[in-house]
Short mmCIF file of C-alpha atoms and ligand atoms in Angstrom, two decimals:
data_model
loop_
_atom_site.label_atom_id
_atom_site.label_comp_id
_atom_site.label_asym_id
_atom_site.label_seq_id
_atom_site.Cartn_x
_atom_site.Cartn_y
_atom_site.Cartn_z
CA UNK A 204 0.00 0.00 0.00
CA UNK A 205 1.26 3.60 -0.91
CA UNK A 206 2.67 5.55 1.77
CA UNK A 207 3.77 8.07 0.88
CA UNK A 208 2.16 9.64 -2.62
CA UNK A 209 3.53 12.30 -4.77
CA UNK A 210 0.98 13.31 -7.24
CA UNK A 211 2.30 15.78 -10.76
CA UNK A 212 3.97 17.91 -8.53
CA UNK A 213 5.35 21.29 -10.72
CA UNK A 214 7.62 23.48 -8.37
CA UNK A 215 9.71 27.02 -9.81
CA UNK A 216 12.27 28.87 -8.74
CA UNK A 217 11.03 32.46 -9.70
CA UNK A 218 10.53 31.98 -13.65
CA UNK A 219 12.39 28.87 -13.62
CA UNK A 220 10.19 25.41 -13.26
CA UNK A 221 12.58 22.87 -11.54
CA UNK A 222 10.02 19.83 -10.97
CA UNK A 223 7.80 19.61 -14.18
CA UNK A 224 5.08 16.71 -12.62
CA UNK A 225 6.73 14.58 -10.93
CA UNK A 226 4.90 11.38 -9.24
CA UNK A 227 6.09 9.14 -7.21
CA UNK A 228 4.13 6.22 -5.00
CA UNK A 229 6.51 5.01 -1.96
CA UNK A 230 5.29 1.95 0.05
CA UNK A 231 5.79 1.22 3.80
CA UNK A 232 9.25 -0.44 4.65
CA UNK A 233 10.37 0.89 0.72
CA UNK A 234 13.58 1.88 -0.21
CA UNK A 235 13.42 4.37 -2.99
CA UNK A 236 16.44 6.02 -4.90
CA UNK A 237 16.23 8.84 -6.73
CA UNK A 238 19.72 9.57 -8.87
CA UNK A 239 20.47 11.64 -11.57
CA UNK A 240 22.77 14.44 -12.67
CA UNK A 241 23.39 17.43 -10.61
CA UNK A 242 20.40 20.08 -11.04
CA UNK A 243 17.79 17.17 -12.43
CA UNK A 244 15.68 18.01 -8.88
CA UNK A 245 16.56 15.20 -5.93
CA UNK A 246 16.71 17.65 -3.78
CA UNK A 247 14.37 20.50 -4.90
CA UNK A 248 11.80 16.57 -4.72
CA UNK A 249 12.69 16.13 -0.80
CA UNK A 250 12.45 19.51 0.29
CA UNK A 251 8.95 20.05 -1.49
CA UNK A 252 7.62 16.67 0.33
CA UNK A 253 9.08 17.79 3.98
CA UNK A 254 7.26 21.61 3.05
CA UNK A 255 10.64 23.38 2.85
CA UNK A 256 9.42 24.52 -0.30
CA UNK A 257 5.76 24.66 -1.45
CA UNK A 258 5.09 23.41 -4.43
CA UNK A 259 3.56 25.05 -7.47
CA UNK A 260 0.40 22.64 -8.09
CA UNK A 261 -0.19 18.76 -7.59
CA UNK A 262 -0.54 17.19 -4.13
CA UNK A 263 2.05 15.36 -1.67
CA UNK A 264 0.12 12.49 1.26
CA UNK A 265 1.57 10.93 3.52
CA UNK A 266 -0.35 8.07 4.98
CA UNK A 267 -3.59 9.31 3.02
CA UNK A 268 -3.04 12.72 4.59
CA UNK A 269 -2.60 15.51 2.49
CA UNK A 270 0.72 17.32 3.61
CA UNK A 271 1.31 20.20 0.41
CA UNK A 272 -0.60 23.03 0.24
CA UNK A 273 -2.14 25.97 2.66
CA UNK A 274 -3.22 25.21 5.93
CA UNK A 275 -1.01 21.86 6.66
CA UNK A 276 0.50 21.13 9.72
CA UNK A 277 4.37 21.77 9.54
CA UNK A 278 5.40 20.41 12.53
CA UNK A 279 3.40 17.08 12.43
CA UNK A 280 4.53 16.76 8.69
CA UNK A 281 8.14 17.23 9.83
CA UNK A 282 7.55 14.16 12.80
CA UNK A 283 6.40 11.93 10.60
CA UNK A 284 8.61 12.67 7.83
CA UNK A 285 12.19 12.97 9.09
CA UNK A 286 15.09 14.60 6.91
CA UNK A 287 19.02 14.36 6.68
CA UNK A 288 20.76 16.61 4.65
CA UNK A 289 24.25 16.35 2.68
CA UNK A 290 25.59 19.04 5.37
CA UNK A 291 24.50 17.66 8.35
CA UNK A 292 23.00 20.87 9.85
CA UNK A 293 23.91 20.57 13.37
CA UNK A 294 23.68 23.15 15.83
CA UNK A 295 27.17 24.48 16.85
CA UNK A 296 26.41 25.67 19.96
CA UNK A 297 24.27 22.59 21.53
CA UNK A 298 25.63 19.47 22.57
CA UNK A 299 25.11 15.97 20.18
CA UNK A 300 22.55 14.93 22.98
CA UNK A 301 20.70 18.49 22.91
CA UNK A 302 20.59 18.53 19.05
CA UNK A 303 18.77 14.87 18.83
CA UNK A 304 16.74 15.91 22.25
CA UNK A 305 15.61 19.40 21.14
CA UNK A 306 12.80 18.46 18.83
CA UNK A 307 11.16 15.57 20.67
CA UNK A 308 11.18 17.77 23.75
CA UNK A 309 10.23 21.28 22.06
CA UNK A 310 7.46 19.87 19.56
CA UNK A 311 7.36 16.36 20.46
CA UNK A 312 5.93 16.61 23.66
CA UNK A 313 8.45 14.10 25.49
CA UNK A 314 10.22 15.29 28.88
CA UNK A 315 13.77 15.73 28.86
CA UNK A 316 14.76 12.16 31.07
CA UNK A 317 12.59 10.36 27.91
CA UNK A 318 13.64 11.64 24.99
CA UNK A 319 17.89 12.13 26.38
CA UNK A 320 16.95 8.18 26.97
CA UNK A 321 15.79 7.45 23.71
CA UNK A 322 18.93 9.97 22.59
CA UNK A 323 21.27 7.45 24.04
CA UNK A 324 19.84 4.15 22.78
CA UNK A 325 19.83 5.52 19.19
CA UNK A 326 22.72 6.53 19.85
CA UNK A 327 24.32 3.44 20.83
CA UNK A 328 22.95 1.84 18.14
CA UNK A 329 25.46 3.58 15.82
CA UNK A 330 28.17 3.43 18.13
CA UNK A 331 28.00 7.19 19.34
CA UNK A 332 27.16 6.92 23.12
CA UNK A 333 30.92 8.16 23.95
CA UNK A 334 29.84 11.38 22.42
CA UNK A 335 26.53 12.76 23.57
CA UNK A 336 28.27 15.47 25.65
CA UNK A 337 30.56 16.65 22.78
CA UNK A 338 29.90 19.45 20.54
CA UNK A 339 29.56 19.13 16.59
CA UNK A 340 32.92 20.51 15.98
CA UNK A 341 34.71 18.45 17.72
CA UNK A 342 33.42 15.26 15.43
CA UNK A 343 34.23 13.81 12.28
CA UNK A 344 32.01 14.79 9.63
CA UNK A 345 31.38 10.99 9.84
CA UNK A 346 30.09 11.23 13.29
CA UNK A 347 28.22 14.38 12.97
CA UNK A 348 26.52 13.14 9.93
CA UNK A 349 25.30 9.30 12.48
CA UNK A 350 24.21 12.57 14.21
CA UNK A 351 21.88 13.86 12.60
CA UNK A 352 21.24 10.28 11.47
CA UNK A 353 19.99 9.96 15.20
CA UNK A 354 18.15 13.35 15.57
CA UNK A 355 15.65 12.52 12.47
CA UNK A 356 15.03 9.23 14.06
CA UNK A 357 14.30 10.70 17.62
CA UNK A 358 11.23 11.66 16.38
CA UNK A 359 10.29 7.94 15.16
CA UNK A 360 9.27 9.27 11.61
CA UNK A 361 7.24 6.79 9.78
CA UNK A 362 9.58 8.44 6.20
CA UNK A 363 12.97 9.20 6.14
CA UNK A 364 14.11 11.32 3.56
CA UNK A 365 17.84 11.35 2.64
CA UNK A 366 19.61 13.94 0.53
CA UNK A 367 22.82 12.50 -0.48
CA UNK A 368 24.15 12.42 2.35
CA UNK A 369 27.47 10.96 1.73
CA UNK A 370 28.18 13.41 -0.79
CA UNK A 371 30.67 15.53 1.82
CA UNK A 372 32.41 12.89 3.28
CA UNK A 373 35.57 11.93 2.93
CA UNK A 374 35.50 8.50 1.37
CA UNK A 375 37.02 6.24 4.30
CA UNK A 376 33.51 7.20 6.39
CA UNK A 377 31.38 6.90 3.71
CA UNK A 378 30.66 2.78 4.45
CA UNK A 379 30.17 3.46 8.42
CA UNK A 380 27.11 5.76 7.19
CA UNK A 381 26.48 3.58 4.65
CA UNK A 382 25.90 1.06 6.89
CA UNK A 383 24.00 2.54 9.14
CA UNK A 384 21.16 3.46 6.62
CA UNK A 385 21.44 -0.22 5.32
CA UNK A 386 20.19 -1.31 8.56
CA UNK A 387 17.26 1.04 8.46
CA UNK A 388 16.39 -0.51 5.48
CA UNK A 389 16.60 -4.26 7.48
CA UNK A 390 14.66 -3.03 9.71
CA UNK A 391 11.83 -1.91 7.53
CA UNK A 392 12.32 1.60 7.97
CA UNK A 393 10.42 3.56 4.52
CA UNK A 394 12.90 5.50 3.07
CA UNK A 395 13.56 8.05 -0.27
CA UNK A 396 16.85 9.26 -0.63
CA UNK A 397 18.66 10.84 -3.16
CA UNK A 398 22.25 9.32 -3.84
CA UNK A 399 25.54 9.47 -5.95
CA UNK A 400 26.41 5.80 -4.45
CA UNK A 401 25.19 3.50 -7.18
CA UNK A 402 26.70 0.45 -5.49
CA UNK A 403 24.52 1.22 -2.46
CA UNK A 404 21.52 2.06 -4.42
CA UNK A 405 21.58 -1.76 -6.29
CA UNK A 406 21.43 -3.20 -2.69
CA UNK A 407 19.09 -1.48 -0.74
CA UNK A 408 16.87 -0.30 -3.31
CA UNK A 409 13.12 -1.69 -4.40
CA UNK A 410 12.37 1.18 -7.12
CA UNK A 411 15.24 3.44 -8.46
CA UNK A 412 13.93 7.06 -10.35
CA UNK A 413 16.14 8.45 -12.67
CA UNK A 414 15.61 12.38 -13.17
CA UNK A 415 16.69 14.42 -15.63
CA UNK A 416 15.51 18.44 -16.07
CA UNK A 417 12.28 18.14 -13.42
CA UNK A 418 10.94 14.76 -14.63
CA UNK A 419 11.40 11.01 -13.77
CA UNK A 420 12.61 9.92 -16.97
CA UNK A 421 12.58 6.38 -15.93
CA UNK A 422 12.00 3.89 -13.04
CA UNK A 423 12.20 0.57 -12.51
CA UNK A 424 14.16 -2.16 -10.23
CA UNK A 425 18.00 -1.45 -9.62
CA UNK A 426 18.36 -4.29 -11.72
CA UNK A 427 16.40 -2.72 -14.60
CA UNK A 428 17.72 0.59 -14.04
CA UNK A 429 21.34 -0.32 -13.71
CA UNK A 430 21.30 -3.26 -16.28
CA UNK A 431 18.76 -2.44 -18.73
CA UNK A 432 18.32 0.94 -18.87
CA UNK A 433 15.23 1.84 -21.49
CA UNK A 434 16.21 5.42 -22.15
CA UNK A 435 19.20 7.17 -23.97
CA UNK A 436 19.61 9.62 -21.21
CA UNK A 437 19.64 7.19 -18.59
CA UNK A 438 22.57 4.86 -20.46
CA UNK A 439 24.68 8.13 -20.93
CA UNK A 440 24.02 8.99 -16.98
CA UNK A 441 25.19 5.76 -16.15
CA UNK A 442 27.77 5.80 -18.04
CA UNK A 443 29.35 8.94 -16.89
CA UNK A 444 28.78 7.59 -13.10
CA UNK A 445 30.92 4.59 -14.35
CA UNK A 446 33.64 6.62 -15.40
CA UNK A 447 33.94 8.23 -12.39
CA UNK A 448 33.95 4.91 -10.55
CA UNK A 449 30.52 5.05 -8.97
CA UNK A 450 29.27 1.84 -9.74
P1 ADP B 597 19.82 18.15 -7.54
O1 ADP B 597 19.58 17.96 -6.09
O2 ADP B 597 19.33 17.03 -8.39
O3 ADP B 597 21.26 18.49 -7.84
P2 ADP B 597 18.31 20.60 -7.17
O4 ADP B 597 16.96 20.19 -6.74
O5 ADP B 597 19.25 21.09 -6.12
O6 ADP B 597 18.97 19.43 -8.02
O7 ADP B 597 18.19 21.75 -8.25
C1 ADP B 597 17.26 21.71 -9.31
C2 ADP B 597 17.28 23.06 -10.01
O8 ADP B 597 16.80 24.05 -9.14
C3 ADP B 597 18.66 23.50 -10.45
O9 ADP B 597 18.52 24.11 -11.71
C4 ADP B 597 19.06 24.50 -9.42
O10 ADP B 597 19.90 25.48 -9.97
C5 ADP B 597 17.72 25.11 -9.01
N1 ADP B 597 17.72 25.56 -7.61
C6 ADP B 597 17.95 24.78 -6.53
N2 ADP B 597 17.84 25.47 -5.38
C7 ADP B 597 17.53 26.74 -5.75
C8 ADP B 597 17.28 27.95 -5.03
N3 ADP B 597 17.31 27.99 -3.68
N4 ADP B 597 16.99 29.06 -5.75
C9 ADP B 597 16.93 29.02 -7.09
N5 ADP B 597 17.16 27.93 -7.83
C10 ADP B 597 17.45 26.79 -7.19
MG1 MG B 598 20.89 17.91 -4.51
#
């Protein structure tokens, strides 16, 4: 059953239209990839279904709710669709276990002992305990991005939207986080993301989207996508990411 439903959604930039009706049907405990080149829309997609942008026409639900459009509920969209960005987006100032505690205390009505408790499990589940009093600058860009792993999940989203967020890593911690999204995705966790790791993409993912200039262009299994790609642009996509050792 669709989860979460993206229905001919057009969004602009001023004059310029950057998603030109896109749809997109995610199912619970899905993995959905969305690649393509730089400026085909992954992200300009995420941030429209988590309402950091509104969209121009069409409709976003989540869970038969719709969640685009005047009057919706920001902050109930935002706990049950969780977001990671490529940049982390930390806040300097707070400790690890205040940035994953702030929301579920400020908006998601847990005390402090339940959600710092929560905090730590998560947490420990991607082997960041040691850390919860340190600040963001003093971690690896590794570590601060199991961070903010931690901080979407604090507020048990029933989505998790991903926006490559390996892309600023150095490559030696790009399998730790790696990792830690593949077990998500064990664990049935529904999740779109938007990646430049094609290797990753073939084993975690049950529907790959290729975009190109605002559209899917084509979508399919990884194994379709990858190995028997339908459309010109796609092949010539793919094989640029080949050249540059991607997949
Ligand atoms: P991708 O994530 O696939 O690289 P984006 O969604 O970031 O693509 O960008 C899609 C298009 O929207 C690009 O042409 C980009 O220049 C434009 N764009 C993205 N963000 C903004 C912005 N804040 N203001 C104006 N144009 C933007
Ligand atoms: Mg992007």
């Amino acid at each position: 059953m669709t989860f979460l439903e993206v229905r001919d959604v057009h969004m602009s930039y001023g004059h310029n239209e950057v998603l030109k009706g896109v749809s997109l049907d995610v199912a619970k405990h899905e993995v959905v990839c969305l690649i393509g080149a730089s400026g085909s829309g992954k992200s300009t997609l995420l941030r429209c279904i988590n309402a950091l942008e509104t969209i121009t026409s069409g409709e976003i639900r989540v869970d038969g709710d719709v969640v685009s459009g005047p009057g919706v509920d920001v902050n109930r969209l935002r706990r049950n669709v969780g977001m990671v960005f490529q940049s982390y987006n930390l806040f300097p100032h707070m400790s690890v276990l205040r940035n994953i505690t702030l929301a579920p205390t400020r908006i998601g009505g847990k005390s402090k002992e339940e959600a710092e408790a929560q905090a730590l499990e998560l947490l420990g589940r991607v082997g960041m305990r040691d850390k919860s009093h340190a600040f963001p600058d003093a971690l690896s860009g590794g570590q601060q991005q199991r961070v903010a792993i931690v901080r979407a999940l604090a507020s048990n989203p029933q989505v998790l939207l991903l926006d490559e967020i390996t892309a600023a890593l150095d490559p030696e911690l790009v399998g730790d986080v790696l990792g830690i999204v593949r077990e998500l995705a064990e664990d049935g966790l529904t999740m779109l993301l938007a990646t430049h790791e094609m290797g990753f993409a073939k084993d975690v993912a049950s529907q790959v989207c290729f975009l190109h200039q605002g559209r899917i262009l084509e979508r399919g299994t990884a194994a379709q996508i990858f190995e028997e790609p339908q459309e010109e642009r796609t092949r010539q996509f793919l094989s640029r990411v080949v050249t540059a050792g991607r997949l």
